[in-house]
């Protein structure tokens, strides 16, 4: 049996090749491809139901990215030794692809659709996340599933002053900016990434550079689809319609909805008023109305809200809470709210509030990252929690979902840019943001609260960071548009863009942009960035009224860390056989001690909540790591007694011979009765021979006895 595999290969612009293959694997899926770059291979499949479930008015799309450990020649950890639930890293890549694909499906397509992307082979220097969007879109391109693509995603980075597409992992450490950009041949649909305080112009330049690479990848998919011959998409009808009912809903509710939208009520009051209008119209339908009519009436009422809110903004410049398009909601903040935490802050902007805490830990508290492609340790951890009560909802607490992981990652990207170096701050840092209220961009509230809490904890961040969520309302017919600063939850839902930007007073450190429409003019993007800068600086100014700079010292109850650098030859001596020495020191001093080799040196960290414990442990470590110096005097312990002298331990693990002739100026014939094992004796190091043996003397520390003078005239005696 043979396979009719079809391949399309293209150059990404620097001589490196990407290959897309279809027709060989997973042929029962509606569409499947393998994307290969170097030794990195991704299998992407897509399956979509033929019919939508009754009553569904949205696209039930699921996107899952998973890495097979075999792809990197590793066996998974854990009891089962198999791939388990998606890691945070895999969830973040799944979200990147989801956010790029979702806006390009037809608005009236509501069939269950599943996209699965699997890393099946990995080149350790070629990052798979930049290929996942290409793989998913290519699978759709060779299927009959309706999709207004293709799209693709690329990573753009600036390394050594030059823009690079899909850089090697080993080069990424030198990057001053790094964005994942997704788009179609004509438009950008998604951006996410981080930077080292770049300007707005540099960010636009990076996105434009990425878009040129995306166009090449989109064209390759179109050519692949033509080679396969699947250019016809399936026929579907997932959305019933009733033009007469739609007209009735608009006629009966539009003016009332517009008036409520213009009233400037709070979120709760506004929602109640909208519900009253919808309920009043529902009563006009009668009691014997069928389910489809009820369903369509709700849908059309949502359309009324959509149009009314957008028209209010475009025509009158008035938003749901009464603000104009540039005004940021009132802000208040407070630090040191939690007396037992190492650092804490409350940040409130309008109806969005974050209570954030900072905990300082030892090296042992680092987060272990155990993925197939990315593994290692992280000394900065940020967790974001979004309980139901923050939006007045009853919702079971089942742990963080994909939204929480994504929002936390954006805040983490922002704050890590301003953390001090490990030499300046050896702590493991955990930031936890608990969202207590939410009506618009709780992730940006997390960035602001996180900055305040870090400064309250005494962490010497290089600059404070603030963040803002921007929105966009457009009208294709008239060409009108409005860029909104500090969007509400409803404006996010009803708008065309969610653009989050974080930065210091010097420049941008992270961003996340999602577009829900086709087309964003570069002029509009620039306007949004500059308006975001204005809002960011306003928020930053409000934050600095609460605390201007990091505290001079950590809180009195915060633990302390002392770092020591030792010669690597002493690492084993400090650890001891089977960890005996270091465990004994930790137990006896009440400290946590970590040691690792970095660049040929031993780096020791001693962690404790009181100075006495740290001093005790440091003294012991220095004693072990000290090098005996000829001429120095030591208080040593007698370890053993031999007929010819005693072996004395002058430093931990370092014994020297105190010969019988060096004990005293007088002569001893035997060692019997001179010393006891365990006795402390003061000695001087006389010499270290070529074999490293130590020669000790007690005699050298004793006064030399005077010689008896002989009488001048012996006869007189």
XYZ file of C-alpha atoms in Angstrom, residues 34-696:
663
model
C 2.882 17.631 9.266
C 4.958 20.803 9.448
C 8.717 20.275 9.597
C 11.580 22.679 10.233
C 14.949 21.078 10.898
C 14.204 18.105 13.137
C 11.141 19.757 14.663
C 7.887 18.179 13.426
C 4.309 19.070 14.339
C 1.272 16.978 13.453
C -1.873 19.108 13.197
C -5.356 17.694 12.723
C -8.778 19.306 12.506
C -12.210 17.701 12.759
C -15.533 19.518 12.638
C -19.039 18.116 13.072
C -21.298 18.221 10.036
C -24.137 19.871 11.951
C -24.342 22.317 14.825
C -26.115 21.368 18.035
C -29.570 22.955 18.321
C -29.570 26.264 20.164
C -25.857 26.935 19.638
C -25.112 30.544 18.661
C -21.309 30.474 18.928
C -18.376 28.456 17.599
C -17.524 25.567 19.989
C -13.854 25.536 19.043
C -11.221 23.691 21.059
C -7.508 23.962 20.317
C -5.034 21.670 22.077
C -1.269 21.734 21.695
C 0.611 18.839 23.289
C 4.240 17.769 23.356
C 5.213 14.118 23.254
C 8.214 13.498 25.506
C 9.550 10.987 22.994
C 9.987 13.941 20.622
C 12.956 15.029 22.711
C 14.079 11.564 23.807
C 12.750 11.924 27.352
C 10.497 9.847 29.602
C 7.827 11.804 31.501
C 8.087 12.190 35.258
C 5.346 11.274 37.700
C 3.975 7.938 38.819
C 2.354 6.973 35.497
C 5.313 7.974 33.315
C 3.016 9.252 30.587
C 1.848 12.584 29.230
C -0.870 13.960 31.528
C -2.994 17.113 31.437
C -1.634 20.000 29.426
C 1.095 21.990 31.151
C 0.854 25.770 31.476
C 3.331 26.063 28.592
C 1.157 23.872 26.364
C -1.965 25.811 27.385
C -0.292 29.095 26.452
C 0.581 27.784 22.981
C -2.966 26.416 22.592
C -4.293 29.895 23.411
C -1.972 31.543 20.889
C -3.353 29.335 18.126
C -6.974 29.606 19.301
C -6.844 33.409 19.362
C -5.431 33.476 15.830
C -7.933 31.012 14.324
C -11.193 31.931 16.051
C -11.813 35.347 14.392
C -11.375 33.833 10.914
C -14.216 31.299 11.119
C -17.511 32.499 9.611
C -19.749 34.211 12.199
C -22.614 31.801 11.446
C -20.542 28.588 11.683
C -21.465 26.819 14.956
C -20.364 23.178 14.536
C -18.170 21.537 17.192
C -14.622 21.931 15.901
C -11.427 20.496 17.343
C -7.869 21.384 16.371
C -5.082 19.217 17.777
C -1.382 20.018 17.337
C 1.191 17.505 18.541
C 4.951 17.877 18.775
C 6.183 14.531 17.437
C 9.858 15.390 16.912
C 11.940 18.215 18.316
C 15.102 20.010 17.319
C 16.417 21.429 20.596
C 17.198 24.793 18.985
C 14.036 25.238 16.872
C 11.068 26.354 18.946
C 7.797 24.589 18.011
C 5.413 27.289 19.288
C 6.174 29.539 16.300
C 5.107 26.724 13.938
C 1.885 25.684 15.711
C -0.338 28.330 14.096
C 1.001 27.487 10.635
C 0.320 23.781 11.215
C -3.243 24.364 12.447
C -4.111 26.692 9.579
C -2.597 24.335 6.996
C -4.768 21.489 8.335
C -7.823 23.720 7.838
C -6.605 24.736 4.386
C -6.572 21.126 3.118
C -9.977 20.369 4.673
C -13.511 21.255 3.582
C -14.186 23.179 6.811
C -15.259 26.792 6.180
C -12.453 29.128 7.194
C -11.633 32.652 6.066
C -7.916 32.034 6.149
C -5.265 30.873 5.817
C -3.358 32.493 8.655
C 0.042 31.881 10.116
C 2.072 32.753 13.182
C 5.735 33.687 13.427
C 8.067 34.756 16.185
C 9.833 38.025 15.516
C 12.800 39.008 17.661
C 15.388 41.759 17.568
C 18.810 40.224 18.093
C 22.026 42.199 17.882
C 20.031 45.103 16.461
C 18.390 43.134 13.617
C 14.910 41.645 13.235
C 14.870 37.848 12.917
C 11.965 35.510 12.083
C 11.717 32.323 14.169
C 15.152 32.742 15.812
C 17.020 29.814 17.318
C 16.394 29.208 21.004
C 20.096 29.728 21.729
C 19.960 33.211 20.170
C 16.797 34.319 21.939
C 18.642 35.191 25.153
C 20.149 38.206 23.364
C 16.809 39.516 22.099
C 15.602 42.976 23.084
C 12.079 42.171 21.922
C 10.200 38.957 21.215
C 6.656 38.768 19.817
C 4.484 36.014 18.412
C 2.498 37.652 15.604
C -0.435 36.038 13.785
C -2.167 37.269 10.667
C -3.680 36.597 7.292
C -2.309 37.810 3.966
C -3.928 41.198 4.530
C -4.328 41.680 8.286
C -2.771 41.178 11.704
C -5.112 39.298 14.071
C -3.014 38.591 17.183
C 0.186 39.773 18.884
C 1.713 38.649 22.157
C 5.174 39.106 23.568
C 7.643 41.009 25.681
C 10.392 43.578 25.251
C 13.032 45.539 27.087
C 11.397 48.986 27.294
C 11.042 49.583 23.543
C 9.353 52.517 21.817
C 5.971 52.422 20.101
C 7.671 52.926 16.711
C 9.925 49.901 17.262
C 6.949 47.728 18.154
C 5.068 48.711 14.968
C 8.221 48.063 12.942
C 8.554 44.570 14.453
C 4.911 43.683 13.704
C 5.234 44.916 10.120
C 8.409 42.834 9.642
C 6.581 39.762 10.981
C 3.641 40.347 8.636
C 5.876 40.109 5.579
C 6.985 36.646 6.707
C 3.367 35.653 7.405
C 2.379 36.513 3.818
C 4.914 33.993 2.490
C 3.537 31.252 4.766
C -0.070 32.030 3.813
C 0.783 31.785 0.113
C 2.442 28.402 0.695
C -0.773 27.098 2.275
C -2.874 28.321 -0.645
C -0.569 26.524 -3.061
C -0.700 23.354 -0.929
C -4.516 23.441 -0.912
C -4.511 23.801 -4.677
C -2.186 20.803 -4.986
C -4.562 18.767 -2.802
C -7.573 19.979 -4.748
C -9.841 20.717 -1.754
C -10.820 24.268 -2.549
C -14.582 23.721 -2.139
C -15.845 24.134 1.424
C -18.813 22.284 2.889
C -22.297 23.744 2.714
C -23.915 24.454 6.078
C -26.816 26.281 7.709
C -26.191 26.618 11.432
C -28.118 29.774 12.133
C -31.877 30.039 11.653
C -33.205 33.501 10.880
C -36.454 35.431 11.167
C -36.142 38.893 9.576
C -39.601 39.918 10.760
C -38.779 39.055 14.383
C -35.456 40.870 14.115
C -37.241 44.008 12.929
C -39.725 43.736 15.819
C -36.917 43.375 18.389
C -35.065 46.403 17.033
C -38.200 48.534 16.831
C -39.303 47.644 20.354
C -35.973 47.771 22.221
C -33.299 49.817 20.438
C -34.223 53.248 21.815
C -34.572 51.903 25.361
C -31.249 50.064 25.173
C -29.529 53.173 23.772
C -30.929 55.255 26.645
C -29.682 52.778 29.268
C -26.268 52.608 27.570
C -26.082 56.416 27.735
C -27.204 56.660 31.377
C -23.761 55.963 32.900
C -25.081 53.369 35.345
C -22.885 50.866 37.169
C -22.367 47.418 35.687
C -24.915 45.774 38.007
C -27.560 48.456 37.492
C -27.027 48.519 33.735
C -27.315 44.723 33.466
C -30.553 44.793 35.446
C -32.039 47.484 33.162
C -31.081 45.550 30.026
C -32.641 42.403 31.511
C -35.869 44.307 32.204
C -36.064 45.481 28.579
C -35.468 41.956 27.264
C -38.069 40.489 29.642
C -40.644 43.106 28.648
C -40.227 42.230 24.985
C -40.371 38.498 25.717
C -43.845 39.004 27.241
C -45.068 40.400 23.913
C -44.289 37.079 22.230
C -47.068 35.306 24.129
C -47.068 32.069 26.097
C -47.192 29.598 23.206
C -44.005 30.777 21.545
C -41.705 28.024 20.254
C -38.079 27.486 21.343
C -36.583 28.735 18.091
C -38.381 32.062 18.394
C -37.189 32.459 22.013
C -33.661 31.637 20.904
C -33.747 34.127 18.031
C -35.311 36.860 20.177
C -32.400 36.599 22.632
C -29.904 36.638 19.780
C -31.469 39.704 18.168
C -31.606 41.509 21.510
C -27.877 40.917 21.855
C -27.473 42.413 18.382
C -29.438 45.460 19.556
C -27.057 45.913 22.503
C -24.094 45.492 20.158
C -25.308 48.171 17.755
C -26.594 50.599 20.390
C -23.403 50.650 22.460
C -21.175 50.976 19.386
C -23.307 53.725 17.837
C -23.325 55.653 21.120
C -19.527 55.629 21.161
C -19.064 56.421 17.465
C -21.728 59.110 17.224
C -21.539 60.804 20.610
C -18.211 59.698 22.067
C -20.005 58.482 25.210
C -19.261 55.122 26.811
C -21.332 52.828 28.996
C -20.093 54.362 32.251
C -20.307 57.926 30.963
C -16.603 58.414 30.167
C -15.140 59.756 26.949
C -12.827 57.538 24.894
C -9.541 58.614 26.575
C -10.473 58.825 30.258
C -9.168 56.173 32.668
C -11.475 55.194 35.533
C -10.689 56.432 39.078
C -7.729 54.665 40.717
C -6.821 54.031 44.323
C -4.154 51.789 45.753
C -2.668 50.736 49.071
C 0.437 48.812 50.141
C 1.340 46.800 53.246
C -2.290 45.718 53.604
C -1.412 42.150 54.664
C 0.772 42.406 57.807
C 2.103 38.842 57.658
C 2.979 38.819 53.939
C 6.455 39.773 52.753
C 4.834 42.382 50.512
C 1.248 43.240 49.520
C -0.842 45.750 47.616
C -4.408 46.544 46.618
C -4.933 48.145 43.221
C -8.411 49.298 42.226
C -9.353 50.866 38.909
C -13.074 51.486 38.567
C -14.826 48.173 39.217
C -11.659 46.088 38.844
C -9.622 45.197 41.922
C -6.574 43.033 42.618
C -5.220 42.037 46.019
C -1.653 40.932 45.354
C 0.914 39.386 47.678
C 4.650 38.742 47.377
C 6.451 35.856 49.052
C 10.241 35.578 49.188
C 11.654 32.060 49.212
C 14.887 30.090 48.936
C 16.350 28.357 45.905
C 14.488 25.183 46.895
C 11.249 27.100 46.270
C 12.001 27.587 42.566
C 9.357 26.285 40.191
C 10.394 23.158 38.324
C 9.406 23.248 34.649
C 9.269 19.703 33.317
C 8.136 19.854 29.700
C 9.192 17.849 26.697
C 10.766 20.894 25.019
C 11.243 23.396 27.855
C 12.548 22.158 31.201
C 14.491 23.695 34.043
C 13.712 26.020 36.956
C 12.164 29.451 37.337
C 12.907 31.775 40.251
C 9.988 34.088 39.446
C 6.458 32.736 39.782
C 3.219 34.647 39.192
C -0.201 33.146 39.817
C -3.493 34.801 38.893
C -6.823 33.762 40.458
C -10.261 34.755 39.169
C -13.013 33.559 41.544
C -16.691 33.728 40.595
C -17.568 36.356 43.206
C -15.347 38.889 41.390
C -18.099 39.227 38.788
C -21.017 38.497 41.128
C -21.396 34.941 39.817
C -21.824 31.551 41.459
C -19.091 29.402 39.981
C -17.368 26.316 41.423
C -13.681 26.695 42.214
C -12.018 23.974 40.152
C -8.558 25.449 39.874
C -7.116 27.766 37.236
C -8.501 27.526 33.712
C -6.869 28.554 30.455
C -7.927 32.169 30.933
C -6.212 32.363 34.325
C -3.037 30.807 32.931
C -2.971 33.252 30.022
C -3.684 36.373 32.082
C -1.091 35.382 34.668
C 1.495 34.795 31.955
C 0.992 38.281 30.526
C 1.532 39.842 33.955
C 4.557 37.605 34.526
C 6.085 38.672 31.193
C 5.645 42.310 32.229
C 7.125 42.175 35.717
C 10.058 39.873 34.970
C 11.534 42.566 32.737
C 12.227 44.806 35.752
C 13.366 42.253 38.324
C 16.878 42.697 39.735
C 19.576 40.205 38.769
C 20.083 37.041 40.787
C 23.257 38.529 42.263
C 21.287 41.547 43.497
C 18.276 39.532 44.610
C 18.915 35.822 45.269
C 15.340 35.121 46.390
C 12.777 32.995 44.629
C 9.837 35.383 44.219
C 6.190 34.353 44.098
C 3.533 36.939 43.235
C -0.136 35.984 43.656
C -2.925 38.182 42.298
C -6.401 37.489 43.641
C -8.997 39.340 41.604
C -11.698 40.562 43.986
C -13.679 42.610 41.455
C -13.627 42.498 37.682
C -15.074 44.748 35.026
C -12.329 45.218 32.490
C -8.713 44.058 32.348
C -7.920 42.356 35.615
C -4.613 41.241 34.065
C -3.530 44.885 33.847
C -4.648 45.403 37.440
C -2.409 42.452 38.307
C 0.585 44.159 36.680
C -0.041 47.371 38.642
C -0.719 45.598 41.956
C 2.283 43.322 41.365
C 4.565 46.328 40.908
C 3.306 47.926 44.127
C 3.594 44.674 46.101
C 7.168 44.057 44.890
C 8.182 47.564 45.951
C 6.433 47.065 49.292
C 8.429 43.850 49.761
C 11.706 45.707 49.222
C 12.503 43.988 45.915
C 14.729 46.421 44.022
C 12.893 46.429 40.684
C 14.626 48.550 38.053
C 11.459 50.543 37.284
C 7.739 50.419 38.151
C 5.421 48.937 35.493
C 1.828 49.864 34.710
C -0.601 48.433 32.179
C -3.721 49.414 30.259
C -6.284 47.601 28.102
C -7.300 49.404 24.913
C -10.392 48.783 22.795
C -11.571 49.644 19.303
C -14.972 50.342 17.769
C -15.193 50.579 13.977
C -17.835 51.113 11.324
C -16.805 49.781 7.929
C -19.615 51.630 6.118
C -18.765 55.121 7.356
C -15.083 54.590 8.108
C -15.585 55.920 11.639
C -13.584 54.418 14.479
C -12.871 55.091 18.133
C -9.906 53.917 20.202
C -10.946 53.345 23.823
C -8.679 53.603 26.859
C -9.291 51.333 29.856
C -12.079 49.219 28.396
C -14.939 47.733 30.393
C -15.859 44.072 30.215
C -18.853 44.879 27.983
C -16.672 46.993 25.697
C -14.302 44.063 25.326
C -17.242 41.777 24.486
C -18.926 44.193 22.080
C -15.786 45.776 20.617
C -13.404 44.904 17.809
C -10.094 44.782 19.653
C -8.596 43.933 23.019
C -5.107 45.414 23.150
C -3.207 45.230 26.440
C 0.064 47.154 26.741
C 2.402 47.294 29.746
C 5.486 49.377 30.238
C 7.684 51.621 32.324
C 8.151 55.353 31.867
C 10.877 54.477 29.326
C 9.003 52.055 27.077
C 6.927 48.930 26.407
C 7.755 45.685 28.225
C 4.862 43.417 27.140
C 1.711 43.352 25.047
C -1.219 41.179 24.047
C -3.519 42.074 21.159
C -6.558 40.256 19.806
C -8.558 41.537 16.837
C -12.114 40.450 16.116
C -12.399 42.123 12.718
C -10.589 41.896 9.414
C -8.199 44.752 8.966
C -6.380 47.098 11.292
C -4.757 50.040 9.575
C -1.232 50.803 10.723
C -2.322 54.347 11.487
C -4.975 53.053 13.875
C -2.470 50.708 15.538
C -0.059 53.600 16.089
C -2.864 55.758 17.484
C -3.840 52.968 19.891
C -0.215 52.595 21.052
C 0.273 56.307 21.711
C -3.085 56.581 23.461
C -2.079 53.550 25.539
C 1.182 55.283 26.458
C -0.732 58.329 27.673
C -2.969 56.104 29.832
C -0.066 53.985 31.126
C 1.816 57.040 32.315
C -1.313 58.420 34.001
C -1.822 55.135 35.879
C 1.875 54.989 36.779
C 1.686 58.480 38.246
C -1.294 57.436 40.396
C 0.577 54.331 41.593
C 3.645 56.333 42.604
C 1.491 58.454 44.902
C 1.165 55.314 47.053
C 4.809 54.227 47.025
C 7.536 55.930 45.002
C 10.303 53.340 45.087
C 11.163 49.938 46.581
C 11.583 49.964 50.349
C 15.165 50.248 51.544
C 14.993 46.903 53.335
C 12.839 43.799 53.465
C 10.117 43.479 56.094
C 11.404 42.516 59.589
C 9.631 39.154 59.338
C 10.888 38.424 55.814
C 13.584 35.765 55.544
C 17.159 36.678 54.711
C 19.562 35.132 52.233
C 23.340 35.324 52.380
C 25.301 34.263 49.300
C 28.853 32.957 49.428
C 31.221 32.163 46.600
C 33.646 29.299 47.225
C 36.140 27.314 45.181
C 34.336 24.431 43.506
C 36.710 21.921 45.114
C 34.916 22.526 48.426
C 31.399 21.798 47.124
C 31.715 18.113 47.932
C 33.109 18.824 51.389
C 30.169 21.079 52.265
C 27.630 18.543 50.995
C 29.389 15.589 52.585
C 28.915 11.882 51.830
C 25.263 11.346 50.953
C 24.523 14.929 51.959
C 25.423 14.240 55.580
C 27.339 17.463 56.296
C 24.881 19.903 54.713
C 21.863 18.172 56.237
C 23.478 18.267 59.657
C 24.250 21.982 59.286
C 20.667 22.746 58.239
C 19.243 20.772 61.142
C 21.535 22.272 63.770
C 21.362 25.891 62.555
C 17.712 25.990 61.438
C 18.634 27.230 57.970
C 18.062 26.162 54.382
C 21.313 25.832 52.437
C 21.623 25.428 48.686
C 24.793 25.013 46.661
C 25.431 24.833 42.930
C 28.341 25.183 40.549
C 28.199 28.202 38.235
C 31.034 29.072 35.874
C 33.595 27.068 37.807
C 32.674 28.467 41.220
C 30.533 27.169 44.037
C 27.588 29.467 44.854
C 26.211 28.837 48.341
C 22.978 30.416 49.584
C 21.997 30.355 53.254
C 18.319 31.097 53.909
C 16.749 31.699 57.336
C 14.341 34.011 59.145
C 16.874 35.200 61.744
C 20.447 36.521 61.685
C 21.821 34.214 64.406
C 21.008 31.087 62.395
C 22.521 32.540 59.227
C 25.704 33.623 61.029
C 26.136 30.168 62.555
C 25.723 28.417 59.198
C 27.980 30.898 57.386
C 30.720 30.391 59.988
C 30.591 26.618 59.477
C 30.614 26.912 55.689
C 33.553 29.303 55.727
C 35.424 26.928 57.973
C 34.892 24.059 55.545
C 35.778 26.163 52.510
C 38.779 27.850 54.107
C 42.230 27.040 52.776
C 44.914 26.404 55.422
C 47.538 29.142 55.339
C 51.119 28.543 56.515
C 51.777 30.691 59.579
C 48.128 30.871 60.688
C 47.127 29.746 64.180
C 44.160 27.399 64.644
C 42.209 25.925 67.507
C 42.070 22.296 66.456
C 40.499 19.141 67.781
C 42.580 16.064 68.506
C 41.199 13.360 66.218
C 43.609 10.500 66.945
C 46.789 9.776 68.894
C 49.692 7.805 67.509
C 53.020 6.828 69.119
C 54.782 9.539 67.057
C 52.282 12.366 67.636
C 48.657 13.444 67.282
C 46.473 14.200 64.273
C 44.638 17.472 64.843
C 41.666 18.728 62.750
C 42.324 22.434 62.270
C 39.440 22.952 59.777
C 36.494 20.696 58.935
C 37.931 17.758 57.035
C 41.509 19.044 57.253
C 43.827 17.195 59.628
C 47.495 17.879 60.273
C 50.210 16.048 62.148
C 51.376 17.474 65.438
C 54.588 15.521 65.822
C 55.720 14.560 69.328
C 58.738 16.807 68.867
C 56.497 19.831 68.170
C 54.321 19.520 71.266
C 56.610 21.309 73.705
C 60.125 22.547 74.067
C 60.819 19.738 76.461
C 61.332 16.254 75.165
C 58.592 13.621 75.411
C 59.480 9.951 75.168
C 55.865 8.797 74.722
C 52.450 10.271 73.835
C 50.821 8.626 76.804
C 48.878 11.087 78.968
C 49.647 14.196 76.904
C 46.336 14.598 75.015
C 42.854 13.090 74.993
C 40.909 12.474 71.782
C 38.509 15.400 71.334
C 40.660 17.815 73.275
C 41.013 21.314 71.805
C 44.590 22.412 71.237
C 45.996 25.623 69.749
C 48.501 24.982 66.978
C 50.382 26.811 64.261
C 50.603 25.599 60.670
C 54.316 25.322 59.876
C 54.253 23.815 56.408
C 52.211 22.118 53.660
C 54.265 19.605 51.722
C 53.893 18.681 48.057
C 51.413 15.956 48.924
C 49.244 18.473 50.777
C 50.103 17.116 54.228
C 49.961 19.651 57.032
C 52.757 20.069 59.563
C 51.595 21.551 62.873
